[in-house]
């Protein structure tokens, strides 16, 4: 029986609690949904449960394919047990197709397909609006080492290959996504989550968005779209 201890941190969609084991934490997926650095917020019924199950499926698949993750097991419909990591304060984004912030930032045409996946680092800092940073900032401000930077890039790109395949096999395109890493016992391990809240997924046939862009752009049926993706991937909700 896992005991829910002190609240360690509360993000926009998840809360993290201590457990009776100091090396393991309880991650609670809430229905809360936010966009534009928290300026738009809503609770979407059922999203916490879908994201918890979606994340477990992806993390287990990655673990089986050589990417170590912090995921241990799902404990309830909305809670999972994870290894405690010392998180690096950076977000690793990979883009296969241009959309979102890169189009605004660089005036790139929406829908442009990258020949090679494009990797970007962002600083995890809500007050600053998660600015784009590069390797030199990470070194200069001691957010990580050269070696950790190389490992994060390598792992993020392996994750891209692994996930593009499973999405493509069921008629979906993984457009872009964000992942975060942490340290444990001298290793760099995948932390946080992989859910439709943190990636863009398009239907191959129709080009329809089936991810958080539905919420950002008021397209409706947000949870229903997450459910469609989960169903296609064989995740039972
Ligand atoms: O907004 P942008 O186009 O840079 O987002 C790229 C990808 O990273 C999207 O899939 C988005 O959902 C994800 N992301 C995220 N959390 C952030 C920033 C981006 O999950 N803070």
PDB file of C-alpha atoms and ligand atoms in Angstrom:
ATOM      1  CA  UNK A   1       0.000   0.000   0.000  1.00  0.00           C
ATOM      2  CA  UNK A   2       1.481   3.333  -1.112  1.00  0.00           C
ATOM      3  CA  UNK A   3       1.072   6.137   1.426  1.00  0.00           C
ATOM      4  CA  UNK A   4       0.528   9.627   0.029  1.00  0.00           C
ATOM      5  CA  UNK A   5       2.850  11.904   2.031  1.00  0.00           C
ATOM      6  CA  UNK A   6       3.689  15.607   1.790  1.00  0.00           C
ATOM      7  CA  UNK A   7       2.961  17.542  -1.375  1.00  0.00           C
ATOM      8  CA  UNK A   8       6.322  18.310  -2.995  1.00  0.00           C
ATOM      9  CA  UNK A   9       5.223  20.328  -5.986  1.00  0.00           C
ATOM     10  CA  UNK A  10       2.088  21.250  -7.858  1.00  0.00           C
ATOM     11  CA  UNK A  11       2.402  21.799 -11.593  1.00  0.00           C
ATOM     12  CA  UNK A  12      -0.336  22.971 -13.929  1.00  0.00           C
ATOM     13  CA  UNK A  13      -1.693  19.465 -14.543  1.00  0.00           C
ATOM     14  CA  UNK A  14       0.076  17.166 -12.057  1.00  0.00           C
ATOM     15  CA  UNK A  15       0.906  17.086  -8.362  1.00  0.00           C
ATOM     16  CA  UNK A  16       3.851  15.258  -6.830  1.00  0.00           C
ATOM     17  CA  UNK A  17       3.760  13.703  -3.361  1.00  0.00           C
ATOM     18  CA  UNK A  18       6.282  11.965  -1.138  1.00  0.00           C
ATOM     19  CA  UNK A  19       5.660   8.316  -0.230  1.00  0.00           C
ATOM     20  CA  UNK A  20       6.888   6.150   2.654  1.00  0.00           C
ATOM     21  CA  UNK A  21       9.918   5.339   0.457  1.00  0.00           C
ATOM     22  CA  UNK A  22      12.113   8.422   0.160  1.00  0.00           C
ATOM     23  CA  UNK A  23      13.332   7.381  -3.299  1.00  0.00           C
ATOM     24  CA  UNK A  24       9.856   7.045  -4.763  1.00  0.00           C
ATOM     25  CA  UNK A  25       7.183   9.682  -5.428  1.00  0.00           C
ATOM     26  CA  UNK A  26       3.488   9.606  -6.254  1.00  0.00           C
ATOM     27  CA  UNK A  27       2.549  11.515  -9.406  1.00  0.00           C
ATOM     28  CA  UNK A  28      -1.104  12.563  -9.500  1.00  0.00           C
ATOM     29  CA  UNK A  29      -2.607  13.515 -12.859  1.00  0.00           C
ATOM     30  CA  UNK A  30      -5.322  16.139 -12.412  1.00  0.00           C
ATOM     31  CA  UNK A  31      -8.046  17.160 -14.875  1.00  0.00           C
ATOM     32  CA  UNK A  32      -6.662  20.727 -14.880  1.00  0.00           C
ATOM     33  CA  UNK A  33      -5.509  21.936 -18.259  1.00  0.00           C
ATOM     34  CA  UNK A  34      -3.589  25.095 -18.959  1.00  0.00           C
ATOM     35  CA  UNK A  35      -2.043  26.870 -21.923  1.00  0.00           C
ATOM     36  CA  UNK A  36      -0.234  30.117 -22.746  1.00  0.00           C
ATOM     37  CA  UNK A  37       1.877  30.041 -19.563  1.00  0.00           C
ATOM     38  CA  UNK A  38      -1.196  29.462 -17.398  1.00  0.00           C
ATOM     39  CA  UNK A  39      -3.259  32.330 -18.865  1.00  0.00           C
ATOM     40  CA  UNK A  40      -5.923  29.889 -20.133  1.00  0.00           C
ATOM     41  CA  UNK A  41      -7.162  27.286 -17.644  1.00  0.00           C
ATOM     42  CA  UNK A  42      -9.950  24.730 -17.444  1.00  0.00           C
ATOM     43  CA  UNK A  43     -10.674  21.389 -15.767  1.00  0.00           C
ATOM     44  CA  UNK A  44     -11.481  18.745 -18.396  1.00  0.00           C
ATOM     45  CA  UNK A  45     -13.273  15.786 -16.840  1.00  0.00           C
ATOM     46  CA  UNK A  46     -11.458  12.486 -17.337  1.00  0.00           C
ATOM     47  CA  UNK A  47      -8.223  13.966 -18.676  1.00  0.00           C
ATOM     48  CA  UNK A  48      -6.193  12.991 -15.575  1.00  0.00           C
ATOM     49  CA  UNK A  49      -7.130   9.326 -15.962  1.00  0.00           C
ATOM     50  CA  UNK A  50      -6.425   9.245 -19.693  1.00  0.00           C
ATOM     51  CA  UNK A  51      -3.063  10.966 -19.285  1.00  0.00           C
ATOM     52  CA  UNK A  52      -2.014   8.651 -16.452  1.00  0.00           C
ATOM     53  CA  UNK A  53      -2.776   5.565 -18.549  1.00  0.00           C
ATOM     54  CA  UNK A  54      -1.390   7.090 -21.756  1.00  0.00           C
ATOM     55  CA  UNK A  55       1.860   8.009 -20.008  1.00  0.00           C
ATOM     56  CA  UNK A  56       2.250   4.524 -18.458  1.00  0.00           C
ATOM     57  CA  UNK A  57       1.838   2.905 -21.885  1.00  0.00           C
ATOM     58  CA  UNK A  58       4.469   5.139 -23.497  1.00  0.00           C
ATOM     59  CA  UNK A  59       6.930   4.919 -20.585  1.00  0.00           C
ATOM     60  CA  UNK A  60       6.679   1.112 -20.498  1.00  0.00           C
ATOM     61  CA  UNK A  61       7.258   0.949 -24.253  1.00  0.00           C
ATOM     62  CA  UNK A  62      10.310   3.220 -23.977  1.00  0.00           C
ATOM     63  CA  UNK A  63      11.702   1.250 -21.011  1.00  0.00           C
ATOM     64  CA  UNK A  64      11.344  -1.984 -22.989  1.00  0.00           C
ATOM     65  CA  UNK A  65      13.247  -0.387 -25.847  1.00  0.00           C
ATOM     66  CA  UNK A  66      16.265   0.775 -23.861  1.00  0.00           C
ATOM     67  CA  UNK A  67      15.214   4.253 -22.647  1.00  0.00           C
ATOM     68  CA  UNK A  68      15.260   4.215 -18.845  1.00  0.00           C
ATOM     69  CA  UNK A  69      12.338   6.163 -17.377  1.00  0.00           C
ATOM     70  CA  UNK A  70      11.257   7.124 -13.868  1.00  0.00           C
ATOM     71  CA  UNK A  71       7.953   5.254 -14.231  1.00  0.00           C
ATOM     72  CA  UNK A  72       7.461   2.316 -11.827  1.00  0.00           C
ATOM     73  CA  UNK A  73       3.755   1.477 -11.951  1.00  0.00           C
ATOM     74  CA  UNK A  74       0.276   2.928 -12.011  1.00  0.00           C
ATOM     75  CA  UNK A  75      -1.247   2.856  -8.549  1.00  0.00           C
ATOM     76  CA  UNK A  76      -4.781   4.113  -9.232  1.00  0.00           C
ATOM     77  CA  UNK A  77      -6.612   5.469 -12.304  1.00  0.00           C
ATOM     78  CA  UNK A  78      -4.988   8.878 -11.855  1.00  0.00           C
ATOM     79  CA  UNK A  79      -1.833   8.117  -9.838  1.00  0.00           C
ATOM     80  CA  UNK A  80       1.484   6.523 -10.683  1.00  0.00           C
ATOM     81  CA  UNK A  81       4.576   5.669  -8.672  1.00  0.00           C
ATOM     82  CA  UNK A  82       7.873   7.066  -9.994  1.00  0.00           C
ATOM     83  CA  UNK A  83      11.539   7.118  -9.005  1.00  0.00           C
ATOM     84  CA  UNK A  84      12.607  10.404  -7.420  1.00  0.00           C
ATOM     85  CA  UNK A  85      14.901  12.257  -9.833  1.00  0.00           C
ATOM     86  CA  UNK A  86      16.985  15.391  -9.571  1.00  0.00           C
ATOM     87  CA  UNK A  87      15.412  17.174 -12.560  1.00  0.00           C
ATOM     88  CA  UNK A  88      17.428  19.314 -14.957  1.00  0.00           C
ATOM     89  CA  UNK A  89      15.633  22.670 -15.420  1.00  0.00           C
ATOM     90  CA  UNK A  90      15.390  22.313 -19.188  1.00  0.00           C
ATOM     91  CA  UNK A  91      12.794  21.109 -21.675  1.00  0.00           C
ATOM     92  CA  UNK A  92      13.915  19.057 -24.675  1.00  0.00           C
ATOM     93  CA  UNK A  93      11.717  19.627 -27.729  1.00  0.00           C
ATOM     94  CA  UNK A  94      11.876  17.695 -30.981  1.00  0.00           C
ATOM     95  CA  UNK A  95      10.022  18.826 -34.086  1.00  0.00           C
ATOM     96  CA  UNK A  96       9.323  16.673 -37.132  1.00  0.00           C
ATOM     97  CA  UNK A  97       6.998  19.262 -38.696  1.00  0.00           C
ATOM     98  CA  UNK A  98       6.999  23.030 -38.131  1.00  0.00           C
ATOM     99  CA  UNK A  99       4.071  24.417 -36.160  1.00  0.00           C
ATOM    100  CA  UNK A 100       3.562  26.313 -32.904  1.00  0.00           C
ATOM    101  CA  UNK A 101       6.280  28.512 -31.456  1.00  0.00           C
ATOM    102  CA  UNK A 102       8.885  27.905 -34.160  1.00  0.00           C
ATOM    103  CA  UNK A 103       6.579  29.409 -36.805  1.00  0.00           C
ATOM    104  CA  UNK A 104       6.027  32.524 -34.684  1.00  0.00           C
ATOM    105  CA  UNK A 105       9.708  32.774 -33.736  1.00  0.00           C
ATOM    106  CA  UNK A 106      11.340  32.246 -37.114  1.00  0.00           C
ATOM    107  CA  UNK A 107       8.547  32.978 -39.577  1.00  0.00           C
ATOM    108  CA  UNK A 108       8.740  29.393 -40.806  1.00  0.00           C
ATOM    109  CA  UNK A 109       5.902  28.111 -42.955  1.00  0.00           C
ATOM    110  CA  UNK A 110       3.376  26.030 -40.974  1.00  0.00           C
ATOM    111  CA  UNK A 111       3.546  22.328 -41.946  1.00  0.00           C
ATOM    112  CA  UNK A 112       7.125  22.395 -43.247  1.00  0.00           C
ATOM    113  CA  UNK A 113       8.575  18.877 -42.845  1.00  0.00           C
ATOM    114  CA  UNK A 114      12.105  18.773 -41.434  1.00  0.00           C
ATOM    115  CA  UNK A 115      14.462  16.436 -43.249  1.00  0.00           C
ATOM    116  CA  UNK A 116      16.092  15.679 -39.891  1.00  0.00           C
ATOM    117  CA  UNK A 117      14.180  16.085 -36.614  1.00  0.00           C
ATOM    118  CA  UNK A 118      14.935  19.511 -35.127  1.00  0.00           C
ATOM    119  CA  UNK A 119      16.058  19.534 -31.480  1.00  0.00           C
ATOM    120  CA  UNK A 120      15.615  22.604 -29.232  1.00  0.00           C
ATOM    121  CA  UNK A 121      16.284  23.346 -25.546  1.00  0.00           C
ATOM    122  CA  UNK A 122      13.985  25.622 -23.537  1.00  0.00           C
ATOM    123  CA  UNK A 123      14.514  26.840 -19.984  1.00  0.00           C
ATOM    124  CA  UNK A 124      11.831  25.639 -17.569  1.00  0.00           C
ATOM    125  CA  UNK A 125      10.775  28.994 -16.159  1.00  0.00           C
ATOM    126  CA  UNK A 126       7.118  30.061 -16.287  1.00  0.00           C
ATOM    127  CA  UNK A 127       7.852  33.641 -15.225  1.00  0.00           C
ATOM    128  CA  UNK A 128      10.157  34.047 -18.228  1.00  0.00           C
ATOM    129  CA  UNK A 129       7.766  32.154 -20.555  1.00  0.00           C
ATOM    130  CA  UNK A 130      10.138  29.165 -20.999  1.00  0.00           C
ATOM    131  CA  UNK A 131      12.676  30.900 -23.292  1.00  0.00           C
ATOM    132  CA  UNK A 132      14.655  29.119 -26.005  1.00  0.00           C
ATOM    133  CA  UNK A 133      18.228  28.424 -24.850  1.00  0.00           C
ATOM    134  CA  UNK A 134      21.244  26.603 -26.274  1.00  0.00           C
ATOM    135  CA  UNK A 135      23.990  24.306 -24.987  1.00  0.00           C
ATOM    136  CA  UNK A 136      26.187  27.275 -23.985  1.00  0.00           C
ATOM    137  CA  UNK A 137      23.530  28.638 -21.601  1.00  0.00           C
ATOM    138  CA  UNK A 138      23.216  25.217 -19.962  1.00  0.00           C
ATOM    139  CA  UNK A 139      26.977  25.096 -19.360  1.00  0.00           C
ATOM    140  CA  UNK A 140      27.335  28.792 -18.377  1.00  0.00           C
ATOM    141  CA  UNK A 141      24.598  28.609 -15.751  1.00  0.00           C
ATOM    142  CA  UNK A 142      25.485  25.114 -14.525  1.00  0.00           C
ATOM    143  CA  UNK A 143      22.103  23.626 -15.457  1.00  0.00           C
ATOM    144  CA  UNK A 144      23.887  20.568 -16.828  1.00  0.00           C
ATOM    145  CA  UNK A 145      27.209  19.261 -18.131  1.00  0.00           C
ATOM    146  CA  UNK A 146      28.457  18.726 -21.715  1.00  0.00           C
ATOM    147  CA  UNK A 147      27.960  15.010 -21.191  1.00  0.00           C
ATOM    148  CA  UNK A 148      24.402  15.446 -19.891  1.00  0.00           C
ATOM    149  CA  UNK A 149      23.561  17.685 -22.871  1.00  0.00           C
ATOM    150  CA  UNK A 150      24.821  15.013 -25.273  1.00  0.00           C
ATOM    151  CA  UNK A 151      22.864  12.279 -23.481  1.00  0.00           C
ATOM    152  CA  UNK A 152      19.634  14.321 -23.444  1.00  0.00           C
ATOM    153  CA  UNK A 153      19.916  15.011 -27.184  1.00  0.00           C
ATOM    154  CA  UNK A 154      20.737  11.400 -27.992  1.00  0.00           C
ATOM    155  CA  UNK A 155      17.915   9.963 -25.875  1.00  0.00           C
ATOM    156  CA  UNK A 156      15.355  12.509 -27.107  1.00  0.00           C
ATOM    157  CA  UNK A 157      16.118  11.596 -30.716  1.00  0.00           C
ATOM    158  CA  UNK A 158      15.946   7.845 -29.994  1.00  0.00           C
ATOM    159  CA  UNK A 159      12.566   8.465 -28.329  1.00  0.00           C
ATOM    160  CA  UNK A 160      11.488  10.255 -31.513  1.00  0.00           C
ATOM    161  CA  UNK A 161      12.345   7.241 -33.678  1.00  0.00           C
ATOM    162  CA  UNK A 162      10.607   4.822 -31.316  1.00  0.00           C
ATOM    163  CA  UNK A 163       7.462   6.914 -30.945  1.00  0.00           C
ATOM    164  CA  UNK A 164       7.127   8.046 -34.579  1.00  0.00           C
ATOM    165  CA  UNK A 165       6.938   4.349 -35.436  1.00  0.00           C
ATOM    166  CA  UNK A 166       4.131   3.416 -33.045  1.00  0.00           C
ATOM    167  CA  UNK A 167       2.096   6.506 -33.930  1.00  0.00           C
ATOM    168  CA  UNK A 168       2.638   6.008 -37.665  1.00  0.00           C
ATOM    169  CA  UNK A 169       1.620   2.338 -37.435  1.00  0.00           C
ATOM    170  CA  UNK A 170      -1.871   3.433 -36.294  1.00  0.00           C
ATOM    171  CA  UNK A 171      -2.366   6.282 -38.771  1.00  0.00           C
ATOM    172  CA  UNK A 172      -1.049   9.154 -36.637  1.00  0.00           C
ATOM    173  CA  UNK A 173       1.793  11.636 -37.077  1.00  0.00           C
ATOM    174  CA  UNK A 174       3.943  12.662 -34.123  1.00  0.00           C
ATOM    175  CA  UNK A 175       4.517  16.306 -35.077  1.00  0.00           C
ATOM    176  CA  UNK A 176       6.525  17.486 -32.056  1.00  0.00           C
ATOM    177  CA  UNK A 177       6.858  16.895 -28.331  1.00  0.00           C
ATOM    178  CA  UNK A 178       8.584  17.943 -25.148  1.00  0.00           C
ATOM    179  CA  UNK A 179      10.393  15.678 -22.692  1.00  0.00           C
ATOM    180  CA  UNK A 180      12.316  16.304 -19.482  1.00  0.00           C
ATOM    181  CA  UNK A 181      15.178  14.400 -17.883  1.00  0.00           C
ATOM    182  CA  UNK A 182      16.556  13.979 -14.372  1.00  0.00           C
ATOM    183  CA  UNK A 183      19.544  12.461 -12.621  1.00  0.00           C
ATOM    184  CA  UNK A 184      19.461   9.271 -10.577  1.00  0.00           C
ATOM    185  CA  UNK A 185      22.522   7.338  -9.380  1.00  0.00           C
ATOM    186  CA  UNK A 186      24.733   9.111 -11.919  1.00  0.00           C
ATOM    187  CA  UNK A 187      22.435   8.349 -14.837  1.00  0.00           C
ATOM    188  CA  UNK A 188      20.198  10.567 -16.971  1.00  0.00           C
ATOM    189  CA  UNK A 189      16.672   9.184 -16.874  1.00  0.00           C
ATOM    190  CA  UNK A 190      13.457  10.241 -18.621  1.00  0.00           C
ATOM    191  CA  UNK A 191      11.136  11.957 -16.124  1.00  0.00           C
ATOM    192  CA  UNK A 192       7.915  13.983 -16.146  1.00  0.00           C
ATOM    193  CA  UNK A 193       5.317  12.645 -18.631  1.00  0.00           C
ATOM    194  CA  UNK A 194       4.570  11.830 -22.226  1.00  0.00           C
ATOM    195  CA  UNK A 195       0.911  12.595 -22.930  1.00  0.00           C
ATOM    196  CA  UNK A 196      -1.133  14.551 -25.509  1.00  0.00           C
ATOM    197  CA  UNK A 197      -0.701  17.563 -23.171  1.00  0.00           C
ATOM    198  CA  UNK A 198       2.968  17.771 -24.183  1.00  0.00           C
ATOM    199  CA  UNK A 199       3.048  16.695 -27.798  1.00  0.00           C
ATOM    200  CA  UNK A 200       1.310  17.345 -31.102  1.00  0.00           C
ATOM    201  CA  UNK A 201      -0.396  14.457 -32.849  1.00  0.00           C
ATOM    202  CA  UNK A 202      -2.111  14.789 -36.234  1.00  0.00           C
ATOM    203  CA  UNK A 203      -4.346  12.312 -38.024  1.00  0.00           C
ATOM    204  CA  UNK A 204      -2.425  11.132 -41.119  1.00  0.00           C
ATOM    205  CA  UNK A 205      -5.489  11.229 -43.365  1.00  0.00           C
ATOM    206  CA  UNK A 206      -7.250  14.386 -42.259  1.00  0.00           C
ATOM    207  CA  UNK A 207      -4.431  16.387 -40.630  1.00  0.00           C
ATOM    208  CA  UNK A 208      -6.735  16.954 -37.653  1.00  0.00           C
ATOM    209  CA  UNK A 209      -5.052  17.869 -34.332  1.00  0.00           C
ATOM    210  CA  UNK A 210      -5.698  15.284 -31.620  1.00  0.00           C
ATOM    211  CA  UNK A 211      -3.705  16.906 -28.798  1.00  0.00           C
ATOM    212  CA  UNK A 212      -3.648  19.970 -26.549  1.00  0.00           C
ATOM    213  CA  UNK A 213      -3.882  22.273 -29.584  1.00  0.00           C
ATOM    214  CA  UNK A 214      -7.605  21.436 -29.451  1.00  0.00           C
ATOM    215  CA  UNK A 215      -7.680  23.229 -26.076  1.00  0.00           C
ATOM    216  CA  UNK A 216      -5.278  26.026 -27.104  1.00  0.00           C
ATOM    217  CA  UNK A 217      -7.304  26.786 -30.239  1.00  0.00           C
ATOM    218  CA  UNK A 218     -10.798  26.126 -28.809  1.00  0.00           C
ATOM    219  CA  UNK A 219     -11.444  23.272 -31.236  1.00  0.00           C
ATOM    220  CA  UNK A 220     -13.555  21.316 -28.688  1.00  0.00           C
ATOM    221  CA  UNK A 221     -13.620  17.585 -27.879  1.00  0.00           C
ATOM    222  CA  UNK A 222     -10.234  17.710 -26.148  1.00  0.00           C
ATOM    223  CA  UNK A 223     -10.639  14.644 -23.917  1.00  0.00           C
ATOM    224  CA  UNK A 224     -12.452  12.788 -26.718  1.00  0.00           C
ATOM    225  CA  UNK A 225      -9.460  13.359 -29.006  1.00  0.00           C
ATOM    226  CA  UNK A 226      -7.006  12.097 -26.381  1.00  0.00           C
ATOM    227  CA  UNK A 227      -9.284   9.045 -26.088  1.00  0.00           C
ATOM    228  CA  UNK A 228      -9.187   8.446 -29.855  1.00  0.00           C
ATOM    229  CA  UNK A 229      -5.373   8.478 -29.821  1.00  0.00           C
ATOM    230  CA  UNK A 230      -5.253   6.202 -26.758  1.00  0.00           C
ATOM    231  CA  UNK A 231      -7.695   3.785 -28.380  1.00  0.00           C
ATOM    232  CA  UNK A 232      -5.667   3.662 -31.619  1.00  0.00           C
ATOM    233  CA  UNK A 233      -2.511   2.898 -29.603  1.00  0.00           C
ATOM    234  CA  UNK A 234      -4.327   0.041 -27.853  1.00  0.00           C
ATOM    235  CA  UNK A 235      -4.457   1.738 -24.445  1.00  0.00           C
ATOM    236  CA  UNK A 236      -7.541   0.707 -22.466  1.00  0.00           C
ATOM    237  CA  UNK A 237      -9.060   3.545 -20.500  1.00  0.00           C
TER     238      UNK A 237
HETATM  239  O1  LIG B   1       4.931  25.707 -28.161  1.00  0.00           O
HETATM  240  P1  LIG B   1       5.913  24.911 -28.967  1.00  0.00           P
HETATM  241  O2  LIG B   1       5.573  24.853 -30.424  1.00  0.00           O
HETATM  242  O3  LIG B   1       7.336  25.315 -28.719  1.00  0.00           O
HETATM  243  O4  LIG B   1       5.781  23.407 -28.417  1.00  0.00           O
HETATM  244  C1  LIG B   1       6.513  22.332 -28.959  1.00  0.00           C
HETATM  245  C2  LIG B   1       6.018  21.038 -28.316  1.00  0.00           C
HETATM  246  O5  LIG B   1       6.400  20.990 -26.954  1.00  0.00           O
HETATM  247  C3  LIG B   1       4.493  20.900 -28.324  1.00  0.00           C
HETATM  248  O6  LIG B   1       4.168  19.534 -28.511  1.00  0.00           O
HETATM  249  C4  LIG B   1       4.071  21.351 -26.929  1.00  0.00           C
HETATM  250  O7  LIG B   1       2.886  20.727 -26.518  1.00  0.00           O
HETATM  251  C5  LIG B   1       5.268  20.914 -26.099  1.00  0.00           C
HETATM  252  N1  LIG B   1       5.511  21.816 -24.963  1.00  0.00           N
HETATM  253  C6  LIG B   1       5.192  21.415 -23.676  1.00  0.00           C
HETATM  254  N2  LIG B   1       5.416  22.247 -22.610  1.00  0.00           N
HETATM  255  C7  LIG B   1       5.951  23.457 -22.790  1.00  0.00           C
HETATM  256  C8  LIG B   1       6.292  23.884 -24.084  1.00  0.00           C
HETATM  257  C9  LIG B   1       6.052  23.047 -25.161  1.00  0.00           C
HETATM  258  O8  LIG B   1       4.717  20.299 -23.480  1.00  0.00           O
HETATM  259  N3  LIG B   1       6.171  24.223 -21.733  1.00  0.00           N
END
